Amino acid sequence: MKLRGAGAPRCIAIYCRKAGIEGIYAMKSLVYAVSLASALAVSSASVGAKQVPQALSSHPVPAVQDTETPAQRNARMAWWRQARFGMFIHWGLYAVPAGIWQGKPVNGIGEWIMYNAKIPVADYKKLASQFDPTKFDAHAWVALAKAAGMKYIVITAKHHDGFAMFDSKANPFNIVDATPFKRDPLKELAKEAQKQGIKLGFYYSQDQDWTAPGGAAMTYDKLHDGHWDKAQQGNFAEYLHTKAIPQLKELLSNYQPSPAIIWFDTPTAEMTPQLASEIVKLLNQHPNLIWNNRLGGGYQGDTETPEQNVPAQGYPGRDWETCMTINDTWGYKSTDTNFKSTQELLRTLVDVASKGGNLLLNVGPDAQGVIPAPEAERLQAIGKWLDVNGESIYGTGPTPFPGDHGKFSTTEKTVGDNKPKWMPAWDWRATTRPGKIYIHLLTWPGKAFHLANVTVPVKQAYFLADPKHRPLSYTQTGTALDLQLPGKPLDPNDTVVVLKTD
Ligand code: GLC
């Protein structure tokens, strides 16, 4: 058995790889040139239509991104671009210890407790017998996503700990065979999501698997193997062929409707282009499937996935999705009560949409199957705002106005690729659709608001939240627009002014 240490290429901090990919895209889509006129002129169908960079056809097996035409791609991505807002669900065995192991709190994100506490495989697997989430209610979860204004859900089918949250014939370490619960939550969610008109996707940790022999384990330096238990030693390709690929087959064929998204994670050096191409062969059998940039093996997938941050300019010319926690953990931790405010979360959604991206906002249900109340409350509040202002988010195009609305931090770094973190300024943002510009006033400017670079004549202005759309007074001199406003905002988090241009 070839020990993973010496010489074996190993998962170097994944994010350098991701940085590589970003580098490639930065080069390919250097300039994000959408002039105001063209942004407003384009028909809604092509809002968000993006030039598909000619993918690197060095792939052993061409992926859909390599073969499809821009029109085919725009059709395949249309629902996703329209959606703008989704729910990420991190749920698994790690909800049982909930951040505490042998009476001691374990630092780091909840779903990494096995890794961070170096829990032996045999001990971790014993958690399955304690996992019986009888309060799990697929209807309630999907209804919460719907009430939040979310259009799709991505749930962890298998995370890095290797436990399958679905009925898997490929491996007995799963929720039906190994727990007293014996139900398949993905089956119940698939049915409910279809009933409530929500798209469903599955997160699958294809490389890292801390309980399967041969599964990868993250390492931060070349000197140390990421594994901590002999039971983890094995051959990566064998792990892929006997567990990961068979389980991906199950996830892609055992659920009706079949998943709309596969969300890969933490690609490692073990995932060679050859091995990745075996997974791509499987994905190609599902031509409408959307999958992200975290498969590895040189495949860039459909979407960039910045984590816990919103890039300064987004990813011009590329589909992208910020994934973010409501507190500081993805998987449930009983001790983590550092919940972001509804205002910060809503503003983040607006910030992401104003840069042409999607927001995948996470919830971490507990071991009973209950979504923590502080997370549910914030989602319901965002949903209330979207009930009134959804037109300014769903299916919109990015801001036509230059200007960064923020600055790079001199101290904080982004998760993973360690770049200076972008610190947004919460002044205002803009989104567009043909014939309309939506000005999102995140901080009330007082009785007047000045807007520069308005190169098209504005025909009318009104508050989106005002059902009568009573006209607001404004003057437009050249490309300068000055709006007269009442003393108080209609909504302290974000009051939207619609500028009609046709
Ligand atoms: C990171 C974390 C992983 C989490 C993912 C969500 O990769 O390692 O635990 O699931 O981010 O984006």
Short mmCIF file of C-alpha atoms and ligand atoms in Angstrom, two decimals:
data_model
loop_
_atom_site.label_atom_id
_atom_site.label_comp_id
_atom_site.label_asym_id
_atom_site.label_seq_id
_atom_site.Cartn_x
_atom_site.Cartn_y
_atom_site.Cartn_z
CA MET A 1 0.00 0.00 0.00
CA LYS A 2 1.60 3.24 -1.16
CA LEU A 3 1.64 5.55 1.82
CA ARG A 4 0.22 8.87 1.00
CA GLY A 5 3.19 10.69 2.40
CA ALA A 6 6.30 10.46 0.38
CA GLY A 7 6.00 11.65 -3.21
CA ALA A 8 2.28 11.11 -3.59
CA PRO A 9 0.85 14.34 -5.01
CA ARG A 10 -1.48 15.46 -2.38
CA CYS A 11 -4.13 17.95 -1.83
CA ILE A 12 -2.22 21.18 -1.50
CA ALA A 13 -4.32 23.96 -0.06
CA ILE A 14 -7.11 23.68 -2.56
CA TYR A 15 -7.49 27.31 -2.95
CA CYS A 16 -4.19 27.85 -4.75
CA ARG A 17 -5.76 25.63 -7.46
CA LYS A 18 -8.87 27.74 -7.36
CA ALA A 19 -6.75 30.86 -7.59
CA GLY A 20 -5.22 29.28 -10.72
CA ILE A 21 -8.61 28.88 -12.29
CA GLU A 22 -9.58 32.44 -11.40
CA GLY A 23 -6.32 33.61 -12.93
CA ILE A 24 -7.29 31.91 -16.20
CA TYR A 25 -10.74 33.51 -16.18
CA ALA A 26 -9.39 36.93 -15.24
CA MET A 27 -7.24 36.72 -18.37
CA LYS A 28 -10.05 35.44 -20.59
CA SER A 29 -12.62 37.95 -19.60
CA LEU A 30 -10.45 40.94 -18.99
CA VAL A 31 -12.85 43.62 -19.69
CA TYR A 32 -16.37 43.74 -18.50
CA ALA A 33 -17.80 46.15 -20.93
CA VAL A 34 -21.51 46.53 -20.68
CA SER A 35 -22.42 50.05 -21.57
CA LEU A 36 -25.61 51.40 -20.09
CA ALA A 37 -27.34 51.56 -23.50
CA SER A 38 -26.58 47.93 -24.37
CA ALA A 39 -27.51 46.78 -20.84
CA LEU A 40 -30.97 48.33 -21.16
CA ALA A 41 -31.41 47.46 -24.83
CA VAL A 42 -30.78 43.73 -24.55
CA SER A 43 -33.94 41.62 -24.43
CA SER A 44 -34.77 40.00 -21.10
CA ALA A 45 -34.12 36.56 -22.51
CA SER A 46 -30.46 37.35 -22.92
CA VAL A 47 -30.13 39.22 -19.65
CA GLY A 48 -27.09 37.66 -18.19
CA ALA A 49 -26.23 36.03 -21.51
CA LYS A 50 -22.52 35.56 -21.20
CA GLN A 51 -19.78 34.95 -23.69
CA VAL A 52 -18.65 31.41 -22.96
CA PRO A 53 -14.83 31.43 -22.86
CA GLN A 54 -13.51 28.68 -25.11
CA ALA A 55 -12.82 26.11 -22.41
CA LEU A 56 -9.50 24.39 -22.27
CA SER A 57 -10.12 21.48 -24.61
CA SER A 58 -7.19 19.63 -23.05
CA HIS A 59 -9.81 17.65 -21.21
CA PRO A 60 -9.53 13.88 -21.71
CA VAL A 61 -13.31 13.88 -22.01
CA PRO A 62 -14.92 17.10 -23.26
CA ALA A 63 -17.43 18.46 -20.79
CA VAL A 64 -20.70 20.16 -21.71
CA GLN A 65 -18.94 23.50 -21.28
CA ASP A 66 -16.46 22.44 -23.99
CA THR A 67 -19.03 21.39 -26.54
CA GLU A 68 -22.14 23.51 -26.15
CA THR A 69 -22.80 26.68 -28.17
CA PRO A 70 -23.34 30.02 -26.39
CA ALA A 71 -27.07 29.74 -27.20
CA GLN A 72 -27.23 26.23 -25.71
CA ARG A 73 -25.39 27.44 -22.65
CA ASN A 74 -27.68 30.43 -22.19
CA ALA A 75 -30.70 28.12 -22.43
CA ARG A 76 -29.18 25.65 -19.90
CA MET A 77 -28.23 28.41 -17.43
CA ALA A 78 -31.39 30.51 -17.90
CA TRP A 79 -33.32 29.29 -14.83
CA TRP A 80 -30.21 29.59 -12.66
CA ARG A 81 -29.50 33.17 -13.78
CA GLN A 82 -33.14 34.06 -13.25
CA ALA A 83 -33.08 32.54 -9.71
CA ARG A 84 -30.31 34.67 -8.16
CA PHE A 85 -30.97 33.29 -4.64
CA GLY A 86 -30.67 29.76 -3.28
CA MET A 87 -30.52 27.83 0.01
CA PHE A 88 -27.42 25.84 0.95
CA ILE A 89 -28.10 23.11 3.52
CA HIS A 90 -25.21 21.58 5.45
CA TRP A 91 -26.67 18.64 7.34
CA GLY A 92 -25.01 15.48 8.53
CA LEU A 93 -23.60 13.44 11.39
CA TYR A 94 -21.54 16.41 12.53
CA ALA A 95 -24.81 17.92 13.82
CA VAL A 96 -24.72 15.30 16.61
CA PRO A 97 -21.55 16.54 18.38
CA ALA A 98 -22.51 20.07 17.21
CA GLY A 99 -19.01 21.45 17.75
CA ILE A 100 -18.30 19.67 21.04
CA TRP A 101 -16.13 16.53 21.32
CA GLN A 102 -15.58 14.67 24.60
CA GLY A 103 -16.98 17.69 26.44
CA LYS A 104 -14.60 20.18 24.79
CA PRO A 105 -15.54 22.76 22.15
CA VAL A 106 -13.68 22.15 18.89
CA ASN A 107 -12.51 25.18 16.94
CA GLY A 108 -13.39 25.65 13.31
CA ILE A 109 -16.46 25.08 11.18
CA GLY A 110 -18.87 22.45 12.51
CA GLU A 111 -18.77 20.03 9.59
CA TRP A 112 -14.97 19.73 10.06
CA ILE A 113 -15.16 18.46 13.67
CA MET A 114 -13.81 15.02 12.72
CA TYR A 115 -10.78 16.60 11.05
CA ASN A 116 -10.19 19.36 13.59
CA ALA A 117 -10.44 17.00 16.57
CA LYS A 118 -8.64 14.20 14.68
CA ILE A 119 -11.44 11.82 15.65
CA PRO A 120 -10.59 8.18 14.85
CA VAL A 121 -12.72 6.70 12.07
CA ALA A 122 -14.26 4.02 14.33
CA ASP A 123 -15.31 6.62 16.93
CA TYR A 124 -16.79 8.97 14.37
CA LYS A 125 -18.78 6.19 12.73
CA LYS A 126 -20.43 5.44 16.09
CA LEU A 127 -22.26 8.78 15.79
CA ALA A 128 -24.55 7.19 13.20
CA SER A 129 -26.33 5.14 15.84
CA GLN A 130 -27.18 8.39 17.67
CA PHE A 131 -28.54 10.16 14.56
CA ASP A 132 -32.36 10.05 14.53
CA PRO A 133 -33.69 13.42 13.27
CA THR A 134 -37.37 12.70 13.86
CA LYS A 135 -38.28 16.39 13.55
CA PHE A 136 -37.04 16.49 9.96
CA ASP A 137 -39.84 17.85 7.79
CA ALA A 138 -39.10 18.17 4.08
CA HIS A 139 -42.27 20.22 3.54
CA ALA A 140 -41.26 22.77 6.19
CA TRP A 141 -37.69 23.10 4.85
CA VAL A 142 -38.80 23.67 1.28
CA ALA A 143 -41.56 26.02 2.43
CA LEU A 144 -38.97 28.06 4.35
CA ALA A 145 -36.79 28.36 1.23
CA LYS A 146 -39.85 29.41 -0.73
CA ALA A 147 -40.91 31.96 1.91
CA ALA A 148 -37.37 33.36 1.82
CA GLY A 149 -37.72 33.96 -1.92
CA MET A 150 -35.12 31.28 -2.72
CA LYS A 151 -35.57 29.46 -6.02
CA TYR A 152 -33.26 26.47 -5.49
CA ILE A 153 -31.80 24.33 -2.70
CA VAL A 154 -28.41 22.58 -2.58
CA ILE A 155 -28.10 20.02 0.23
CA THR A 156 -25.03 18.06 1.37
CA ALA A 157 -25.55 14.50 0.08
CA LYS A 158 -22.10 13.54 1.36
CA HIS A 159 -19.64 15.85 3.07
CA HIS A 160 -15.93 15.36 3.82
CA ASP A 161 -16.75 12.93 6.69
CA GLY A 162 -17.95 10.41 4.09
CA PHE A 163 -21.42 9.88 5.58
CA ALA A 164 -24.13 9.62 2.91
CA MET A 165 -27.34 11.49 3.72
CA PHE A 166 -29.18 9.21 1.29
CA ASP A 167 -29.99 5.57 0.61
CA SER A 168 -26.74 4.30 -0.93
CA LYS A 169 -26.27 0.73 -2.12
CA ALA A 170 -22.68 1.65 -2.95
CA ASN A 171 -21.65 2.14 0.70
CA PRO A 172 -23.34 1.12 3.98
CA PHE A 173 -22.19 4.23 5.88
CA ASN A 174 -25.43 6.01 5.10
CA ILE A 175 -28.55 7.39 6.81
CA VAL A 176 -30.81 4.45 5.81
CA ASP A 177 -28.47 1.57 6.67
CA ALA A 178 -26.47 2.99 9.58
CA THR A 179 -28.94 5.08 11.64
CA PRO A 180 -32.20 4.45 13.52
CA PHE A 181 -33.81 7.05 11.23
CA LYS A 182 -33.81 4.72 8.19
CA ARG A 183 -35.41 7.34 5.92
CA ASP A 184 -33.87 9.03 2.83
CA PRO A 185 -34.24 12.82 3.35
CA LEU A 186 -33.09 13.52 -0.22
CA LYS A 187 -35.98 11.46 -1.57
CA GLU A 188 -38.48 13.39 0.58
CA LEU A 189 -36.90 16.75 -0.34
CA ALA A 190 -36.90 15.90 -4.08
CA LYS A 191 -40.63 15.18 -3.94
CA GLU A 192 -41.44 18.27 -1.89
CA ALA A 193 -39.24 20.57 -3.94
CA GLN A 194 -41.00 19.48 -7.11
CA LYS A 195 -44.38 20.05 -5.45
CA GLN A 196 -43.40 23.57 -4.37
CA GLY A 197 -41.62 24.48 -7.64
CA ILE A 198 -38.12 24.70 -6.15
CA LYS A 199 -35.06 23.26 -7.94
CA LEU A 200 -32.97 20.79 -5.95
CA GLY A 201 -29.23 20.14 -6.15
CA PHE A 202 -26.78 17.93 -4.28
CA TYR A 203 -23.45 18.86 -2.72
CA TYR A 204 -21.00 15.96 -2.99
CA SER A 205 -17.46 15.89 -1.52
CA GLN A 206 -15.86 13.97 -4.39
CA ASP A 207 -12.24 14.06 -3.19
CA GLN A 208 -12.16 14.42 0.57
CA ASP A 209 -13.57 11.43 2.43
CA TRP A 210 -12.22 10.94 5.95
CA THR A 211 -13.90 7.60 6.64
CA ALA A 212 -13.32 5.76 3.36
CA PRO A 213 -9.89 4.16 2.78
CA GLY A 214 -8.17 6.15 0.04
CA GLY A 215 -10.40 9.20 0.40
CA ALA A 216 -8.43 12.44 0.36
CA ALA A 217 -7.82 14.58 3.41
CA MET A 218 -6.84 18.19 3.15
CA THR A 219 -3.26 19.05 3.91
CA TYR A 220 -1.85 22.50 4.34
CA ASP A 221 1.73 21.65 3.57
CA LYS A 222 3.66 19.16 1.54
CA LEU A 223 5.37 17.72 4.61
CA HIS A 224 2.31 16.38 6.40
CA ASP A 225 -0.21 13.89 5.17
CA GLY A 226 -3.71 15.16 5.94
CA HIS A 227 -4.78 11.78 7.33
CA TRP A 228 -4.62 10.92 11.04
CA ASP A 229 -5.86 7.32 11.23
CA LYS A 230 -4.44 4.17 9.58
CA ALA A 231 -8.02 3.24 8.73
CA GLN A 232 -7.94 6.10 6.21
CA GLN A 233 -5.00 4.75 4.24
CA GLY A 234 -5.80 3.41 0.78
CA ASN A 235 -5.78 4.18 -2.91
CA PHE A 236 -7.59 7.32 -4.10
CA ALA A 237 -8.56 5.93 -7.51
CA GLU A 238 -9.98 2.86 -5.79
CA TYR A 239 -11.98 5.06 -3.41
CA LEU A 240 -13.29 6.98 -6.43
CA HIS A 241 -14.25 3.80 -8.33
CA THR A 242 -15.80 1.96 -5.39
CA LYS A 243 -17.54 4.81 -3.57
CA ALA A 244 -17.58 8.32 -5.07
CA ILE A 245 -18.47 7.48 -8.69
CA PRO A 246 -21.09 4.81 -7.76
CA GLN A 247 -22.68 7.25 -5.32
CA LEU A 248 -22.72 10.07 -7.90
CA LYS A 249 -24.47 7.61 -10.22
CA GLU A 250 -27.06 6.95 -7.50
CA LEU A 251 -27.59 10.67 -6.89
CA LEU A 252 -27.99 11.37 -10.60
CA SER A 253 -30.40 8.52 -11.31
CA ASN A 254 -32.33 7.59 -8.16
CA TYR A 255 -34.16 10.88 -7.56
CA GLN A 256 -37.13 12.30 -9.40
CA PRO A 257 -36.75 14.85 -10.73
CA SER A 258 -33.01 14.29 -11.10
CA PRO A 259 -30.89 16.97 -9.42
CA ALA A 260 -30.54 20.29 -11.23
CA ILE A 261 -27.10 20.96 -9.71
CA ILE A 262 -24.11 18.98 -8.49
CA TRP A 263 -22.01 21.07 -6.11
CA PHE A 264 -18.48 19.65 -5.83
CA ASP A 265 -16.01 20.77 -3.18
CA THR A 266 -12.36 20.93 -2.14
CA PRO A 267 -10.68 19.60 -5.27
CA THR A 268 -7.31 17.98 -4.49
CA ALA A 269 -4.19 17.10 -6.43
CA GLU A 270 -5.30 13.48 -6.39
CA MET A 271 -8.05 14.36 -8.84
CA THR A 272 -6.09 14.00 -12.05
CA PRO A 273 -7.62 15.10 -15.37
CA GLN A 274 -8.03 11.40 -16.21
CA LEU A 275 -9.93 10.59 -13.02
CA ALA A 276 -12.01 13.75 -13.27
CA SER A 277 -12.92 12.83 -16.84
CA GLU A 278 -14.54 9.63 -15.55
CA ILE A 279 -16.89 11.78 -13.49
CA VAL A 280 -17.44 14.10 -16.44
CA LYS A 281 -18.53 11.12 -18.54
CA LEU A 282 -21.28 10.59 -15.94
CA LEU A 283 -22.24 14.29 -15.80
CA ASN A 284 -22.47 14.42 -19.60
CA GLN A 285 -25.36 11.96 -19.42
CA HIS A 286 -27.37 14.75 -17.78
CA PRO A 287 -27.13 17.56 -20.34
CA ASN A 288 -29.12 20.11 -18.33
CA LEU A 289 -27.13 19.58 -15.15
CA ILE A 290 -25.26 22.58 -13.73
CA TRP A 291 -22.02 21.87 -11.87
CA ASN A 292 -19.49 24.20 -10.25
CA ASN A 293 -15.77 24.90 -10.59
CA ARG A 294 -14.71 22.62 -7.73
CA LEU A 295 -14.46 19.23 -9.50
CA GLY A 296 -10.72 19.56 -10.14
CA GLY A 297 -8.66 17.85 -12.81
CA GLY A 298 -8.59 21.07 -14.85
CA TYR A 299 -12.37 21.23 -15.40
CA GLN A 300 -13.78 24.68 -14.71
CA GLY A 301 -17.45 23.72 -14.65
CA ASP A 302 -20.22 26.27 -14.95
CA THR A 303 -19.87 28.55 -11.97
CA GLU A 304 -17.23 30.36 -9.97
CA THR A 305 -17.83 29.88 -6.24
CA PRO A 306 -16.38 32.61 -4.05
CA GLU A 307 -16.82 31.66 -0.43
CA GLN A 308 -17.89 33.92 2.39
CA ASN A 309 -17.18 37.00 0.31
CA VAL A 310 -18.53 39.01 -2.61
CA PRO A 311 -15.73 39.91 -5.05
CA ALA A 312 -15.29 43.59 -5.87
CA GLN A 313 -16.43 43.22 -9.48
CA GLY A 314 -17.95 39.76 -9.36
CA TYR A 315 -16.71 37.64 -12.32
CA PRO A 316 -17.43 39.59 -15.50
CA GLY A 317 -18.45 37.22 -18.31
CA ARG A 318 -18.67 34.21 -16.03
CA ASP A 319 -21.54 32.74 -14.02
CA TRP A 320 -20.76 32.92 -10.34
CA GLU A 321 -22.32 32.25 -6.97
CA THR A 322 -21.20 33.47 -3.57
CA CYS A 323 -21.84 30.87 -0.87
CA MET A 324 -22.19 32.28 2.61
CA THR A 325 -23.05 31.22 6.16
CA ILE A 326 -25.61 33.10 8.29
CA ASN A 327 -23.37 32.59 11.35
CA ASP A 328 -19.74 31.36 11.12
CA THR A 329 -20.30 27.68 10.41
CA TRP A 330 -21.84 25.62 7.61
CA GLY A 331 -22.65 22.56 9.70
CA TYR A 332 -24.60 23.03 12.94
CA LYS A 333 -22.61 24.12 16.02
CA SER A 334 -24.58 24.66 19.22
CA THR A 335 -22.07 27.27 20.39
CA ASP A 336 -22.13 29.45 17.25
CA THR A 337 -24.62 32.27 17.75
CA ASN A 338 -22.76 34.89 15.71
CA PHE A 339 -25.66 35.39 13.30
CA LYS A 340 -25.36 38.16 10.70
CA SER A 341 -28.20 40.68 10.75
CA THR A 342 -31.06 40.48 8.27
CA GLN A 343 -29.86 43.84 6.95
CA GLU A 344 -26.35 42.54 6.22
CA LEU A 345 -27.72 39.41 4.54
CA LEU A 346 -30.20 41.33 2.39
CA ARG A 347 -27.58 43.87 1.40
CA THR A 348 -25.28 41.01 0.45
CA LEU A 349 -27.97 39.59 -1.84
CA VAL A 350 -28.38 43.01 -3.49
CA ASP A 351 -24.59 43.43 -3.77
CA VAL A 352 -24.26 40.01 -5.44
CA ALA A 353 -27.14 40.69 -7.87
CA SER A 354 -25.71 44.12 -8.74
CA LYS A 355 -22.58 42.27 -9.95
CA GLY A 356 -24.49 39.65 -11.93
CA GLY A 357 -24.09 36.77 -9.46
CA ASN A 358 -26.15 34.41 -7.31
CA LEU A 359 -26.19 34.07 -3.53
CA LEU A 360 -26.32 30.59 -1.98
CA LEU A 361 -27.15 31.26 1.67
CA ASN A 362 -26.57 28.47 4.15
CA VAL A 363 -28.59 26.92 6.96
CA GLY A 364 -27.22 24.27 9.33
CA PRO A 365 -30.03 22.11 10.75
CA ASP A 366 -29.46 20.44 14.13
CA ALA A 367 -29.43 16.72 14.89
CA GLN A 368 -33.22 16.68 15.37
CA GLY A 369 -33.67 18.03 11.85
CA VAL A 370 -34.66 21.54 12.90
CA ILE A 371 -33.33 24.65 11.13
CA PRO A 372 -32.15 27.03 13.90
CA ALA A 373 -34.76 29.73 14.59
CA PRO A 374 -32.35 32.69 14.14
CA GLU A 375 -31.59 31.42 10.61
CA ALA A 376 -35.29 30.83 9.78
CA GLU A 377 -36.27 34.28 11.08
CA ARG A 378 -33.69 36.04 8.92
CA LEU A 379 -34.76 34.08 5.85
CA GLN A 380 -38.42 34.93 6.41
CA ALA A 381 -37.53 38.62 6.76
CA ILE A 382 -35.56 38.56 3.49
CA GLY A 383 -38.54 36.83 1.86
CA LYS A 384 -40.84 39.63 2.98
CA TRP A 385 -38.59 42.17 1.27
CA LEU A 386 -38.45 40.05 -1.90
CA ASP A 387 -42.24 39.71 -1.92
CA VAL A 388 -42.34 43.49 -2.54
CA ASN A 389 -39.05 44.09 -4.34
CA GLY A 390 -38.29 40.78 -6.09
CA GLU A 391 -38.58 42.45 -9.51
CA SER A 392 -35.33 44.29 -8.75
CA ILE A 393 -33.44 41.01 -8.13
CA TYR A 394 -34.78 38.00 -10.06
CA GLY A 395 -33.47 37.75 -13.63
CA THR A 396 -31.88 41.18 -13.47
CA GLY A 397 -28.64 42.26 -15.10
CA PRO A 398 -25.65 43.79 -13.31
CA THR A 399 -25.11 47.46 -12.57
CA PRO A 400 -24.38 49.63 -15.62
CA PHE A 401 -22.64 52.22 -13.47
CA PRO A 402 -18.88 52.31 -12.92
CA GLY A 403 -17.57 52.59 -9.38
CA ASP A 404 -16.67 50.03 -6.76
CA HIS A 405 -18.79 50.71 -3.67
CA GLY A 406 -16.10 49.64 -1.23
CA LYS A 407 -12.39 48.99 -0.85
CA PHE A 408 -9.95 46.15 -0.26
CA SER A 409 -9.16 45.42 3.38
CA THR A 410 -5.56 45.94 4.42
CA THR A 411 -5.90 43.24 7.05
CA GLU A 412 -8.61 40.69 6.20
CA LYS A 413 -8.04 37.96 3.56
CA THR A 414 -10.60 35.95 1.58
CA VAL A 415 -11.29 32.31 2.55
CA GLY A 416 -9.13 29.97 0.53
CA ASP A 417 -7.20 32.07 -1.95
CA ASN A 418 -5.97 34.45 0.74
CA LYS A 419 -6.44 37.64 -1.26
CA PRO A 420 -7.23 41.02 0.36
CA LYS A 421 -10.91 40.84 1.28
CA TRP A 422 -13.27 43.29 -0.43
CA MET A 423 -15.08 45.44 2.16
CA PRO A 424 -18.34 46.64 0.62
CA ALA A 425 -19.65 50.13 1.31
CA TRP A 426 -23.39 50.01 1.94
CA ASP A 427 -24.37 53.21 0.10
CA TRP A 428 -26.36 52.13 -2.99
CA ARG A 429 -26.37 49.58 -5.79
CA ALA A 430 -28.06 49.15 -9.15
CA THR A 431 -29.58 46.26 -11.05
CA THR A 432 -31.20 46.37 -14.47
CA ARG A 433 -33.70 44.82 -16.79
CA PRO A 434 -34.74 46.07 -20.23
CA GLY A 435 -36.28 49.52 -19.88
CA LYS A 436 -35.63 49.76 -16.14
CA ILE A 437 -32.81 50.61 -13.77
CA TYR A 438 -33.31 49.71 -10.09
CA ILE A 439 -31.49 51.98 -7.65
CA HIS A 440 -31.13 50.21 -4.29
CA LEU A 441 -30.75 52.83 -1.56
CA LEU A 442 -29.07 50.82 1.20
CA THR A 443 -28.28 53.87 3.33
CA TRP A 444 -30.85 56.66 3.11
CA PRO A 445 -29.20 59.63 1.38
CA GLY A 446 -31.62 62.16 2.84
CA LYS A 447 -33.92 64.38 0.75
CA ALA A 448 -31.83 64.26 -2.42
CA PHE A 449 -29.87 61.61 -4.30
CA HIS A 450 -27.38 62.44 -7.05
CA LEU A 451 -26.58 59.87 -9.75
CA ALA A 452 -23.87 60.37 -12.37
CA ASN A 453 -23.29 58.52 -15.66
CA VAL A 454 -26.96 58.23 -16.54
CA THR A 455 -26.51 58.19 -20.29
CA VAL A 456 -30.12 57.42 -21.25
CA PRO A 457 -33.13 59.65 -20.76
CA VAL A 458 -35.17 58.68 -17.69
CA LYS A 459 -38.90 58.78 -18.45
CA GLN A 460 -40.22 58.25 -14.94
CA ALA A 461 -39.07 57.47 -11.40
CA TYR A 462 -41.03 55.79 -8.59
CA PHE A 463 -40.61 53.61 -5.52
CA LEU A 464 -40.94 49.90 -6.30
CA ALA A 465 -42.59 49.36 -2.92
CA ASP A 466 -45.26 51.95 -3.72
CA PRO A 467 -48.09 49.94 -5.30
CA LYS A 468 -49.43 53.11 -6.99
CA HIS A 469 -45.99 53.88 -8.47
CA ARG A 470 -46.55 57.55 -7.69
CA PRO A 471 -43.96 59.57 -9.70
CA LEU A 472 -40.94 60.94 -7.86
CA SER A 473 -39.55 64.35 -8.87
CA TYR A 474 -36.17 64.45 -10.50
CA THR A 475 -34.08 66.55 -12.83
CA GLN A 476 -31.76 65.15 -15.48
CA THR A 477 -29.01 67.37 -16.87
CA GLY A 478 -26.85 65.54 -19.37
CA THR A 479 -25.73 62.38 -17.62
CA ALA A 480 -26.50 63.71 -14.13
CA LEU A 481 -29.74 62.78 -12.42
CA ASP A 482 -30.97 64.36 -9.20
CA LEU A 483 -33.83 62.73 -7.36
CA GLN A 484 -35.95 64.44 -4.71
CA LEU A 485 -36.77 62.04 -1.89
CA PRO A 486 -38.93 62.05 1.22
CA GLY A 487 -37.16 62.40 4.58
CA LYS A 488 -37.50 58.77 5.49
CA PRO A 489 -36.85 55.48 3.64
CA LEU A 490 -39.76 53.17 2.82
CA ASP A 491 -37.55 50.27 3.94
CA PRO A 492 -34.49 50.86 6.18
CA ASN A 493 -32.64 47.89 4.67
CA ASP A 494 -33.13 48.78 1.03
CA THR A 495 -35.56 51.20 -0.59
CA VAL A 496 -35.69 50.65 -4.36
CA VAL A 497 -36.23 53.49 -6.83
CA VAL A 498 -37.23 52.43 -10.35
CA LEU A 499 -35.95 54.58 -13.21
CA LYS A 500 -38.04 53.82 -16.25
CA THR A 501 -36.11 54.41 -19.47
CA ASP A 502 -38.57 53.31 -22.11
C1 GLC B 1 -15.45 24.85 2.28
C2 GLC B 1 -15.53 23.98 3.52
C3 GLC B 1 -16.65 23.05 3.45
C4 GLC B 1 -17.92 23.72 3.04
C5 GLC B 1 -17.71 24.53 1.80
C6 GLC B 1 -18.93 25.35 1.46
O1 GLC B 1 -14.97 24.17 1.23
O2 GLC B 1 -14.39 23.23 3.59
O3 GLC B 1 -16.79 22.43 4.67
O4 GLC B 1 -18.84 22.74 2.80
O5 GLC B 1 -16.67 25.40 1.96
O6 GLC B 1 -18.64 26.18 0.45
#
